[in-house]
PDB file of C-alpha atoms in Angstrom:
ATOM      1  CA  MET A   1       7.613 -22.823   5.965  1.00 60.00           C
ATOM      2  CA  THR A   2       4.243 -21.224   4.832  1.00 61.00           C
ATOM      3  CA  ALA A   3       2.985 -24.339   3.781  1.00 65.00           C
ATOM      4  CA  LEU A   4       4.021 -26.426   6.582  1.00 70.00           C
ATOM      5  CA  ILE A   5       2.485 -23.864   9.283  1.00 67.00           C
ATOM      6  CA  ILE A   6      -0.765 -23.833   7.225  1.00 71.00           C
ATOM      7  CA  GLY A   7      -0.566 -27.648   6.907  1.00 71.00           C
ATOM      8  CA  GLY A   8      -0.251 -27.690  10.547  1.00 70.00           C
ATOM      9  CA  VAL A   9      -3.142 -25.226  11.048  1.00 69.00           C
ATOM     10  CA  LEU A  10      -5.624 -27.481   9.226  1.00 72.00           C
ATOM     11  CA  LEU A  11      -4.680 -30.257  11.803  1.00 72.00           C
ATOM     12  CA  PHE A  12      -6.711 -28.339  14.406  1.00 71.00           C
ATOM     13  CA  VAL A  13      -9.729 -27.378  12.317  1.00 79.00           C
ATOM     14  CA  ASP A  14     -12.568 -29.014  10.481  1.00 75.00           C
ATOM     15  CA  GLY A  15     -12.308 -28.803   6.695  1.00 79.00           C
ATOM     16  CA  ASN A  16     -15.908 -28.951   6.045  1.00 84.00           C
ATOM     17  CA  THR A  17     -16.774 -26.360   8.959  1.00 84.00           C
ATOM     18  CA  LEU A  18     -14.143 -23.994   7.902  1.00 84.00           C
ATOM     19  CA  ILE A  19     -15.411 -24.105   4.235  1.00 86.00           C
ATOM     20  CA  ASN A  20     -18.995 -23.581   5.362  1.00 87.00           C
ATOM     21  CA  GLU A  21     -17.855 -20.464   7.491  1.00 86.00           C
ATOM     22  CA  VAL A  22     -16.017 -18.898   4.672  1.00 85.00           C
ATOM     23  CA  SER A  23     -19.214 -19.254   2.323  1.00 86.00           C
ATOM     24  CA  ARG A  24     -21.184 -17.431   4.719  1.00 87.00           C
ATOM     25  CA  ILE A  25     -19.291 -14.336   3.739  1.00 86.00           C
ATOM     26  CA  PRO A  26     -21.304 -12.900   0.862  1.00 86.00           C
ATOM     27  CA  PRO A  27     -19.567 -11.634  -2.328  1.00 82.00           C
ATOM     28  CA  VAL A  28     -21.173  -7.992  -2.020  1.00 84.00           C
ATOM     29  CA  VAL A  29     -18.552  -7.746   1.253  1.00 85.00           C
ATOM     30  CA  ILE A  30     -15.650  -8.139  -0.928  1.00 81.00           C
ATOM     31  CA  PHE A  31     -16.274  -4.585  -2.551  1.00 85.00           C
ATOM     32  CA  ALA A  32     -16.588  -2.922   0.884  1.00 87.00           C
ATOM     33  CA  GLY A  33     -13.438  -4.609   2.012  1.00 84.00           C
ATOM     34  CA  LEU A  34     -11.555  -3.613  -1.360  1.00 86.00           C
ATOM     35  CA  GLY A  35     -12.484   0.084  -0.876  1.00 88.00           C
ATOM     36  CA  LEU A  36     -11.059   0.131   2.550  1.00 90.00           C
ATOM     37  CA  GLY A  37      -7.760  -1.246   1.282  1.00 88.00           C
ATOM     38  CA  VAL A  38      -7.747   1.372  -1.174  1.00 90.00           C
ATOM     39  CA  ALA A  39      -8.194   3.839   1.828  1.00 91.00           C
ATOM     40  CA  GLN A  40      -5.354   2.106   3.596  1.00 92.00           C
ATOM     41  CA  VAL A  41      -2.618   2.532   0.989  1.00 93.00           C
ATOM     42  CA  PHE A  42      -3.754   6.361   0.443  1.00 95.00           C
ATOM     43  CA  LEU A  43      -3.177   6.895   4.132  1.00 95.00           C
ATOM     44  CA  SER A  44      -0.122   4.868   4.737  1.00 95.00           C
ATOM     45  CA  ALA A  45       1.462   6.642   1.564  1.00 96.00           C
ATOM     46  CA  TRP A  46       0.465   9.967   2.994  1.00 97.00           C
ATOM     47  CA  ARG A  47       2.125   8.887   6.399  1.00 96.00           C
ATOM     48  CA  TRP A  48       5.307   7.841   4.673  1.00 96.00           C
ATOM     49  CA  ARG A  49       5.583  11.163   2.481  1.00 96.00           C
ATOM     50  CA  TYR A  50       4.943  12.997   5.689  1.00 96.00           C
ATOM     51  CA  THR A  51       7.943  11.275   7.580  1.00 95.00           C
ATOM     52  CA  ALA A  52       9.922  11.679   4.497  1.00 94.00           C
ATOM     53  CA  ASN A  53       9.375  15.370   4.292  1.00 95.00           C
ATOM     54  CA  LEU A  54      10.418  16.137   7.818  1.00 95.00           C
ATOM     55  CA  LEU A  55      13.739  14.139   7.059  1.00 93.00           C
ATOM     56  CA  GLY A  56      14.309  16.571   3.888  1.00 92.00           C
ATOM     57  CA  LEU A  57      13.285  14.308   1.429  1.00 92.00           C
ATOM     58  CA  PRO A  58      10.204  15.729  -0.349  1.00 91.00           C
ATOM     59  CA  MET A  59       8.231  13.484  -2.463  1.00 91.00           C
ATOM     60  CA  PRO A  60       5.226  13.971  -4.825  1.00 93.00           C
ATOM     61  CA  TYR A  61       1.904  12.415  -3.182  1.00 95.00           C
ATOM     62  CA  MET A  62       0.979   9.995  -6.109  1.00 93.00           C
ATOM     63  CA  ARG A  63       4.402   9.109  -6.477  1.00 93.00           C
ATOM     64  CA  ALA A  64       4.296   7.905  -2.892  1.00 94.00           C
ATOM     65  CA  VAL A  65       0.950   6.073  -3.477  1.00 95.00           C
ATOM     66  CA  ARG A  66       2.461   4.255  -6.475  1.00 93.00           C
ATOM     67  CA  GLU A  67       5.348   3.133  -4.390  1.00 94.00           C
ATOM     68  CA  TYR A  68       3.373   2.284  -1.415  1.00 94.00           C
ATOM     69  CA  TYR A  69       1.181  -0.008  -3.845  1.00 94.00           C
ATOM     70  CA  LEU A  70       3.922  -1.791  -5.104  1.00 93.00           C
ATOM     71  CA  ALA A  71       5.767  -2.117  -1.824  1.00 93.00           C
ATOM     72  CA  THR A  72       2.297  -3.652  -0.470  1.00 93.00           C
ATOM     73  CA  PHE A  73       2.034  -6.153  -3.627  1.00 93.00           C
ATOM     74  CA  THR A  74       5.693  -7.338  -3.035  1.00 92.00           C
ATOM     75  CA  ASN A  75       5.157  -7.920   0.786  1.00 90.00           C
ATOM     76  CA  GLN A  76       2.304 -10.035  -0.538  1.00 90.00           C
ATOM     77  CA  VAL A  77       4.245 -12.328  -2.616  1.00 88.00           C
ATOM     78  CA  LEU A  78       7.371 -12.489  -1.362  1.00 87.00           C
ATOM     79  CA  PRO A  79       8.711 -14.119   2.045  1.00 80.00           C
ATOM     80  CA  GLY A  80       9.014 -12.181   5.437  1.00 75.00           C
ATOM     81  CA  GLY A  81       6.620  -9.524   4.560  1.00 77.00           C
ATOM     82  CA  VAL A  82       8.958  -6.649   4.677  1.00 84.00           C
ATOM     83  CA  LEU A  83      10.949  -6.887   1.485  1.00 87.00           C
ATOM     84  CA  GLY A  84       8.512  -4.798  -0.397  1.00 88.00           C
ATOM     85  CA  ASP A  85       9.231  -2.008   2.526  1.00 90.00           C
ATOM     86  CA  VAL A  86      12.962  -2.655   2.019  1.00 89.00           C
ATOM     87  CA  ASN A  87      12.522  -2.081  -2.051  1.00 89.00           C
ATOM     88  CA  ARG A  88      10.594   1.038  -1.308  1.00 91.00           C
ATOM     89  CA  ALA A  89      13.550   2.608   0.879  1.00 90.00           C
ATOM     90  CA  LEU A  90      16.018   1.534  -1.713  1.00 91.00           C
ATOM     91  CA  ARG A  91      14.068   3.093  -4.534  1.00 89.00           C
ATOM     92  CA  HIS A  92      13.517   6.396  -2.631  1.00 89.00           C
ATOM     93  CA  GLY A  93      17.142   6.399  -1.671  1.00 87.00           C
ATOM     94  CA  VAL A  94      18.312   6.003  -5.179  1.00 84.00           C
ATOM     95  CA  ASP A  95      15.998   8.929  -6.299  1.00 78.00           C
ATOM     96  CA  SER A  96      16.880  11.086  -3.241  1.00 75.00           C
ATOM     97  CA  ARG A  97      20.379  10.362  -3.386  1.00 79.00           C
ATOM     98  CA  SER A  98      20.329  10.003   0.418  1.00 83.00           C
ATOM     99  CA  ARG A  99      19.788   6.112   1.318  1.00 87.00           C
ATOM    100  CA  ILE A 100      20.071   6.424   5.045  1.00 89.00           C
ATOM    101  CA  ALA A 101      17.713   9.117   5.333  1.00 90.00           C
ATOM    102  CA  ALA A 102      15.021   7.168   2.934  1.00 91.00           C
ATOM    103  CA  ALA A 103      15.960   4.060   4.846  1.00 91.00           C
ATOM    104  CA  HIS A 104      14.951   5.735   8.100  1.00 92.00           C
ATOM    105  CA  ALA A 105      11.777   7.419   6.615  1.00 92.00           C
ATOM    106  CA  VAL A 106      10.477   3.887   5.844  1.00 92.00           C
ATOM    107  CA  ALA A 107      11.697   2.632   9.256  1.00 91.00           C
ATOM    108  CA  ILE A 108       9.996   5.431  11.427  1.00 92.00           C
ATOM    109  CA  GLU A 109       6.527   5.187   9.279  1.00 93.00           C
ATOM    110  CA  ARG A 110       6.609   1.600  10.004  1.00 91.00           C
ATOM    111  CA  LEU A 111       7.626   2.036  13.594  1.00 90.00           C
ATOM    112  CA  SER A 112       4.794   4.283  14.314  1.00 92.00           C
ATOM    113  CA  GLY A 113       2.499   2.096  13.013  1.00 91.00           C
ATOM    114  CA  GLN A 114       3.697  -0.769  14.988  1.00 90.00           C
ATOM    115  CA  VAL A 115       3.587   1.268  18.135  1.00 91.00           C
ATOM    116  CA  VAL A 116      -0.018   2.182  17.928  1.00 93.00           C
ATOM    117  CA  LEU A 117      -0.963  -1.435  16.906  1.00 92.00           C
ATOM    118  CA  VAL A 118       0.782  -2.744  19.939  1.00 91.00           C
ATOM    119  CA  ALA A 119      -0.941  -0.233  22.116  1.00 92.00           C
ATOM    120  CA  VAL A 120      -4.517  -1.205  20.707  1.00 93.00           C
ATOM    121  CA  ALA A 121      -3.567  -4.782  21.028  1.00 90.00           C
ATOM    122  CA  VAL A 122      -2.355  -4.678  24.445  1.00 90.00           C
ATOM    123  CA  SER A 123      -5.375  -2.289  25.609  1.00 91.00           C
ATOM    124  CA  GLY A 124      -7.815  -4.938  24.002  1.00 90.00           C
ATOM    125  CA  LEU A 125      -6.119  -7.825  25.731  1.00 88.00           C
ATOM    126  CA  ALA A 126      -6.346  -6.160  28.775  1.00 88.00           C
ATOM    127  CA  TRP A 127     -10.071  -5.366  28.593  1.00 89.00           C
ATOM    128  CA  LEU A 128     -10.774  -8.760  27.567  1.00 87.00           C
ATOM    129  CA  VAL A 129      -9.077 -10.381  30.748  1.00 84.00           C
ATOM    130  CA  GLN A 130     -10.647  -7.585  33.223  1.00 85.00           C
ATOM    131  CA  THR A 131     -14.062  -8.357  31.831  1.00 83.00           C
ATOM    132  CA  GLY A 132     -13.694 -12.145  32.195  1.00 81.00           C
ATOM    133  CA  ARG A 133     -14.433 -12.691  28.595  1.00 80.00           C
ATOM    134  CA  ILE A 134     -11.690 -15.076  28.021  1.00 77.00           C
ATOM    135  CA  VAL A 135     -12.566 -18.728  29.177  1.00 64.00           C
ATOM    136  CA  GLY A 136     -11.289 -19.595  32.427  1.00 45.00           C
ATOM    137  CA  GLY A 137     -10.394 -16.234  33.550  1.00 40.00           C
ATOM    138  CA  GLU A 138     -11.468 -14.268  36.417  1.00 41.00           C
ATOM    139  CA  PRO A 139     -13.815 -11.457  36.241  1.00 38.00           C
ATOM    140  CA  ALA A 140     -11.589  -8.860  37.716  1.00 37.00           C
ATOM    141  CA  GLY A 141      -8.717 -10.584  35.763  1.00 42.00           C
ATOM    142  CA  ALA A 142      -6.166  -9.313  38.235  1.00 45.00           C
ATOM    143  CA  ASP A 143      -4.203 -12.598  38.317  1.00 48.00           C
ATOM    144  CA  SER A 144      -4.177 -12.857  34.596  1.00 43.00           C
ATOM    145  CA  LEU A 145      -3.001  -9.322  33.949  1.00 47.00           C
ATOM    146  CA  SER A 146      -0.224  -9.615  36.550  1.00 52.00           C
ATOM    147  CA  HIS A 147       1.196 -12.476  34.418  1.00 47.00           C
ATOM    148  CA  VAL A 148       0.955 -10.185  31.406  1.00 46.00           C
ATOM    149  CA  TYR A 149       2.715  -7.568  33.223  1.00 51.00           C
ATOM    150  CA  TRP A 150       5.524  -9.862  34.318  1.00 54.00           C
ATOM    151  CA  LEU A 151       5.855 -11.440  30.944  1.00 46.00           C
ATOM    152  CA  LEU A 152       6.434  -7.716  29.509  1.00 50.00           C
ATOM    153  CA  ALA A 153       8.754  -6.907  32.259  1.00 58.00           C
ATOM    154  CA  GLY A 154      10.940 -10.332  31.540  1.00 53.00           C
ATOM    155  CA  LEU A 155      11.184  -9.250  27.727  1.00 46.00           C
ATOM    156  CA  THR A 156      12.403  -5.735  28.875  1.00 56.00           C
ATOM    157  CA  ALA A 157      14.903  -7.288  31.200  1.00 60.00           C
ATOM    158  CA  VAL A 158      16.041  -9.322  28.287  1.00 51.00           C
ATOM    159  CA  ILE A 159      15.967  -6.805  25.312  1.00 50.00           C
ATOM    160  CA  LEU A 160      17.375  -3.818  27.321  1.00 55.00           C
ATOM    161  CA  PRO A 161      20.860  -5.320  28.128  1.00 60.00           C
ATOM    162  CA  GLY A 162      21.522  -6.693  24.641  1.00 52.00           C
ATOM    163  CA  CYS A 163      20.558  -3.427  23.129  1.00 52.00           C
ATOM    164  CA  PHE A 164      23.099  -1.607  25.377  1.00 52.00           C
ATOM    165  CA  LEU A 165      25.823  -4.107  24.361  1.00 49.00           C
ATOM    166  CA  VAL A 166      25.316  -3.726  20.779  1.00 45.00           C
ATOM    167  CA  CYS A 167      25.280   0.316  21.129  1.00 48.00           C
ATOM    168  CA  ARG A 168      28.680   0.071  22.689  1.00 51.00           C
ATOM    169  CA  SER A 169      30.209  -0.588  19.341  1.00 46.00           C
ATOM    170  CA  GLU A 170      31.659   2.674  17.834  1.00 44.00           C
ATOM    171  CA  MET A 171      30.080   2.516  14.501  1.00 43.00           C
ATOM    172  CA  VAL A 172      26.779   1.181  15.844  1.00 45.00           C
ATOM    173  CA  SER A 173      26.793   4.162  18.358  1.00 50.00           C
ATOM    174  CA  SER A 174      27.741   6.445  15.454  1.00 53.00           C
ATOM    175  CA  TYR A 175      24.553   5.163  13.562  1.00 58.00           C
ATOM    176  CA  PHE A 176      22.127   5.175  16.323  1.00 66.00           C
ATOM    177  CA  GLY A 177      23.137   8.922  16.567  1.00 69.00           C
ATOM    178  CA  ARG A 178      21.831   9.528  13.091  1.00 75.00           C
ATOM    179  CA  LEU A 179      18.684   7.466  13.862  1.00 81.00           C
ATOM    180  CA  ARG A 180      18.047   9.225  17.129  1.00 84.00           C
ATOM    181  CA  GLY A 181      18.366  12.655  15.449  1.00 86.00           C
ATOM    182  CA  ASP A 182      15.836  11.581  12.539  1.00 87.00           C
ATOM    183  CA  LEU A 183      13.458   9.974  15.100  1.00 90.00           C
ATOM    184  CA  ALA A 184      13.328  13.032  17.121  1.00 90.00           C
ATOM    185  CA  LYS A 185      12.588  15.045  13.793  1.00 90.00           C
ATOM    186  CA  ALA A 186      10.078  12.670  12.019  1.00 90.00           C
ATOM    187  CA  LEU A 187       8.485  11.038  15.033  1.00 91.00           C
ATOM    188  CA  LEU A 188       9.191  12.516  18.366  1.00 89.00           C
ATOM    189  CA  SER A 189       8.811  16.517  17.849  1.00 89.00           C
ATOM    190  CA  TRP A 190       5.675  18.531  17.715  1.00 91.00           C
ATOM    191  CA  PRO A 191       3.487  18.076  15.812  1.00 93.00           C
ATOM    192  CA  ALA A 192       5.252  14.968  14.283  1.00 93.00           C
ATOM    193  CA  LEU A 193       4.190  12.793  17.137  1.00 94.00           C
ATOM    194  CA  PRO A 194       0.380  13.685  17.135  1.00 95.00           C
ATOM    195  CA  VAL A 195       0.344  13.495  13.514  1.00 96.00           C
ATOM    196  CA  GLN A 196       2.021  10.144  13.498  1.00 95.00           C
ATOM    197  CA  LEU A 197      -0.109   8.457  16.097  1.00 95.00           C
ATOM    198  CA  LEU A 198      -3.317   9.752  14.727  1.00 96.00           C
ATOM    199  CA  THR A 199      -2.468   8.751  11.024  1.00 96.00           C
ATOM    200  CA  SER A 200      -1.432   5.498  12.575  1.00 95.00           C
ATOM    201  CA  LEU A 201      -4.447   4.832  14.563  1.00 96.00           C
ATOM    202  CA  LEU A 202      -6.376   5.501  11.160  1.00 96.00           C
ATOM    203  CA  VAL A 203      -4.681   2.862   9.254  1.00 95.00           C
ATOM    204  CA  ILE A 204      -5.108   0.435  12.105  1.00 95.00           C
ATOM    205  CA  ALA A 205      -8.850   1.489  12.226  1.00 95.00           C
ATOM    206  CA  SER A 206      -8.823   0.679   8.453  1.00 94.00           C
ATOM    207  CA  TYR A 207      -7.311  -2.831   8.806  1.00 94.00           C
ATOM    208  CA  LEU A 208      -9.662  -3.571  11.594  1.00 94.00           C
ATOM    209  CA  ALA A 209     -12.737  -2.453   9.710  1.00 94.00           C
ATOM    210  CA  VAL A 210     -12.020  -4.881   6.968  1.00 93.00           C
ATOM    211  CA  PHE A 211     -12.079  -7.829   9.763  1.00 94.00           C
ATOM    212  CA  LEU A 212     -15.536  -6.304  10.971  1.00 94.00           C
ATOM    213  CA  VAL A 213     -17.044  -5.869   7.457  1.00 93.00           C
ATOM    214  CA  LEU A 214     -16.096  -9.454   6.937  1.00 92.00           C
ATOM    215  CA  ALA A 215     -17.483 -10.543  10.341  1.00 92.00           C
ATOM    216  CA  SER A 216     -20.415  -8.722   9.950  1.00 91.00           C
ATOM    217  CA  GLY A 217     -21.350 -10.196   6.637  1.00 89.00           C
ATOM    218  CA  ALA A 218     -20.609 -13.820   8.206  1.00 88.00           C
ATOM    219  CA  GLU A 219     -23.146 -12.641  11.088  1.00 88.00           C
ATOM    220  CA  TYR A 220     -20.373 -13.123  13.756  1.00 90.00           C
ATOM    221  CA  ILE A 221     -21.433  -9.675  15.005  1.00 88.00           C
ATOM    222  CA  VAL A 222     -24.426  -9.317  17.291  1.00 86.00           C
ATOM    223  CA  ASP A 223     -23.979  -6.344  19.476  1.00 87.00           C
ATOM    224  CA  LEU A 224     -21.508  -3.683  20.287  1.00 88.00           C
ATOM    225  CA  SER A 225     -19.745  -6.213  22.929  1.00 88.00           C
ATOM    226  CA  SER A 226     -19.097  -8.467  19.878  1.00 88.00           C
ATOM    227  CA  VAL A 227     -17.660  -5.750  18.001  1.00 92.00           C
ATOM    228  CA  MET A 228     -15.045  -4.965  20.530  1.00 93.00           C
ATOM    229  CA  VAL A 229     -14.086  -8.627  20.919  1.00 92.00           C
ATOM    230  CA  ILE A 230     -13.641  -9.317  17.176  1.00 93.00           C
ATOM    231  CA  ALA A 231     -11.739  -6.096  16.943  1.00 94.00           C
ATOM    232  CA  THR A 232      -9.388  -6.907  19.982  1.00 93.00           C
ATOM    233  CA  LEU A 233      -8.892 -10.957  18.548  1.00 93.00           C
ATOM    234  CA  CYS A 234      -8.096  -9.273  15.245  1.00 94.00           C
ATOM    235  CA  SER A 235      -5.634  -6.679  16.354  1.00 93.00           C
ATOM    236  CA  LEU A 236      -3.796  -9.542  17.950  1.00 90.00           C
ATOM    237  CA  LEU A 237      -3.974 -11.404  14.422  1.00 91.00           C
ATOM    238  CA  LEU A 238      -2.371  -8.129  12.843  1.00 92.00           C
ATOM    239  CA  LEU A 239       0.307  -8.219  15.483  1.00 88.00           C
ATOM    240  CA  SER A 240       1.089 -12.115  14.724  1.00 85.00           C
ATOM    241  CA  MET A 241       1.819 -10.743  10.889  1.00 85.00           C
ATOM    242  CA  VAL A 242       4.700  -8.854  12.089  1.00 82.00           C
ATOM    243  CA  ILE A 243       6.585 -12.069  12.778  1.00 77.00           C
ATOM    244  CA  PRO A 244       8.685 -12.472   9.250  1.00 73.00           C
ATOM    245  CA  LEU A 245       8.391 -16.364   9.090  1.00 73.00           C
ATOM    246  CA  THR A 246       5.981 -16.642   6.089  1.00 75.00           C
ATOM    247  CA  VAL A 247       4.477 -15.019   2.873  1.00 78.00           C
ATOM    248  CA  SER A 248       2.349 -11.982   4.114  1.00 77.00           C
ATOM    249  CA  GLY A 249       1.571 -13.556   7.491  1.00 79.00           C
ATOM    250  CA  TRP A 250      -0.225 -16.643   5.997  1.00 83.00           C
ATOM    251  CA  GLY A 251      -0.058 -19.626   8.351  1.00 80.00           C
ATOM    252  CA  VAL A 252       0.994 -17.574  11.522  1.00 84.00           C
ATOM    253  CA  ARG A 253      -2.296 -15.352  11.371  1.00 87.00           C
ATOM    254  CA  GLU A 254      -4.224 -18.723  11.171  1.00 87.00           C
ATOM    255  CA  GLY A 255      -2.490 -20.367  13.785  1.00 85.00           C
ATOM    256  CA  VAL A 256      -3.060 -17.655  16.118  1.00 87.00           C
ATOM    257  CA  ALA A 257      -6.561 -17.656  15.267  1.00 90.00           C
ATOM    258  CA  VAL A 258      -6.852 -21.303  16.208  1.00 88.00           C
ATOM    259  CA  ILE A 259      -5.319 -20.414  19.810  1.00 86.00           C
ATOM    260  CA  LEU A 260      -7.688 -17.123  20.271  1.00 87.00           C
ATOM    261  CA  TRP A 261     -11.180 -17.948  19.338  1.00 91.00           C
ATOM    262  CA  PRO A 262     -11.551 -21.117  21.387  1.00 88.00           C
ATOM    263  CA  MET A 263     -10.171 -18.719  24.330  1.00 86.00           C
ATOM    264  CA  MET A 264     -13.429 -16.759  23.838  1.00 86.00           C
ATOM    265  CA  GLY A 265     -15.655 -19.842  23.802  1.00 85.00           C
ATOM    266  CA  GLN A 266     -16.069 -19.683  19.878  1.00 87.00           C
ATOM    267  CA  PRO A 267     -15.007 -22.212  17.166  1.00 88.00           C
ATOM    268  CA  SER A 268     -11.732 -21.871  15.962  1.00 89.00           C
ATOM    269  CA  GLU A 269     -13.089 -22.177  12.492  1.00 90.00           C
ATOM    270  CA  GLN A 270     -14.762 -18.779  12.991  1.00 92.00           C
ATOM    271  CA  GLY A 271     -11.382 -16.873  13.424  1.00 91.00           C
ATOM    272  CA  VAL A 272      -9.438 -19.050  10.586  1.00 92.00           C
ATOM    273  CA  ALA A 273     -12.259 -18.099   8.376  1.00 92.00           C
ATOM    274  CA  LEU A 274     -11.842 -14.424   8.879  1.00 93.00           C
ATOM    275  CA  SER A 275      -8.183 -14.644   8.599  1.00 92.00           C
ATOM    276  CA  VAL A 276      -8.459 -16.585   5.338  1.00 91.00           C
ATOM    277  CA  ALA A 277     -10.964 -13.914   4.064  1.00 90.00           C
ATOM    278  CA  TYR A 278      -8.836 -11.132   5.320  1.00 92.00           C
ATOM    279  CA  GLY A 279      -5.726 -12.579   3.668  1.00 89.00           C
ATOM    280  CA  ALA A 280      -7.267 -12.772   0.298  1.00 89.00           C
ATOM    281  CA  MET A 281      -8.985  -9.441   0.424  1.00 89.00           C
ATOM    282  CA  ILE A 282      -5.700  -7.550   1.111  1.00 90.00           C
ATOM    283  CA  PHE A 283      -4.016  -9.606  -1.585  1.00 90.00           C
ATOM    284  CA  ILE A 284      -6.491  -8.451  -4.227  1.00 90.00           C
ATOM    285  CA  SER A 285      -6.293  -5.150  -3.322  1.00 90.00           C
ATOM    286  CA  SER A 286      -2.592  -4.764  -3.481  1.00 91.00           C
ATOM    287  CA  LEU A 287      -2.620  -6.023  -7.191  1.00 90.00           C
ATOM    288  CA  PRO A 288      -2.497  -2.717  -8.755  1.00 88.00           C
ATOM    289  CA  GLY A 289       1.021  -2.623  -7.401  1.00 88.00           C
ATOM    290  CA  ILE A 290       1.899  -4.836 -10.491  1.00 89.00           C
ATOM    291  CA  LEU A 291       1.459  -1.794 -12.712  1.00 85.00           C
ATOM    292  CA  PHE A 292       4.507  -0.389 -11.373  1.00 81.00           C
ATOM    293  CA  LEU A 293       6.666  -3.326 -10.807  1.00 77.00           C
ATOM    294  CA  PHE A 294       9.364  -2.491 -13.441  1.00 70.00           C
ATOM    295  CA  SER A 295       8.848   1.370 -13.187  1.00 65.00           C
ATOM    296  CA  SER A 296      12.170   3.398 -12.440  1.00 59.00           C
ATOM    297  CA  PRO A 297      12.672   4.963  -9.086  1.00 56.00           C
ATOM    298  CA  VAL A 298      14.587   7.774 -10.766  1.00 51.00           C
ATOM    299  CA  ARG A 299      12.989  10.814 -12.332  1.00 48.00           C
ATOM    300  CA  GLY A 300      13.478  10.968 -16.127  1.00 42.00           C
ATOM    301  CA  ARG A 301      15.096   7.690 -16.396  1.00 44.00           C
TER     302      ARG A 301
END
């Protein structure tokens, strides 16, 4: 699937231009990106440990870092981009002997990140529309925003009834009762909510910083406005990686770049170049996870 999507993307870009755009990124930028990759893992591991502690599953911080590195590497090499997180939950469940709570700790930690990412992406998209930066959009952006709101309302109208029908099952209802309790403790309570949202915002900022470092190295950034445009477009690239179709978002991320950059009046090769460089850099930064590939999740085993 990944190869097919990437092959389809290459049909819409000029190969020579893409290679030239990637070669514009100087090697020194890689070191800055790798440093940001380390910060991402340490921040994310802290968020996971904080969530697990609230659910009664204490964990040493450096163990959380090791497990997060392993999960990050696994997500980079296996299809779907979530199997590393599943493995992280299973390993923690074996150690803590509380599989459901361990799974909820991972799910809630990831959920807080996705909520913040959606908020950042939607806010940035609304800004692009309102300021008329999307090619063909009205300066006020009222009509375009109206279409976005109607789309969100339509998705809500489809999703909510489905959730209601699923939750009518007694077994599912019992499980969701447990999940609601854990959500209340680890995400929706005070001070859990602001801590989760702030930490997730820092994690998202570190991801966007990698894109911006790459864009700066390629000389795509010329002023503050270009910083905001690139950050918004790249937040949408990050959001596309949530779709579990390929390995680590490869192909889907580049396909979205092919669509988004021309909407800003920019060559699609620039967006694909940033996407490819980002994917390569995140993969390299995840390689320390190999060291923990065969470590046991249970203390003393």
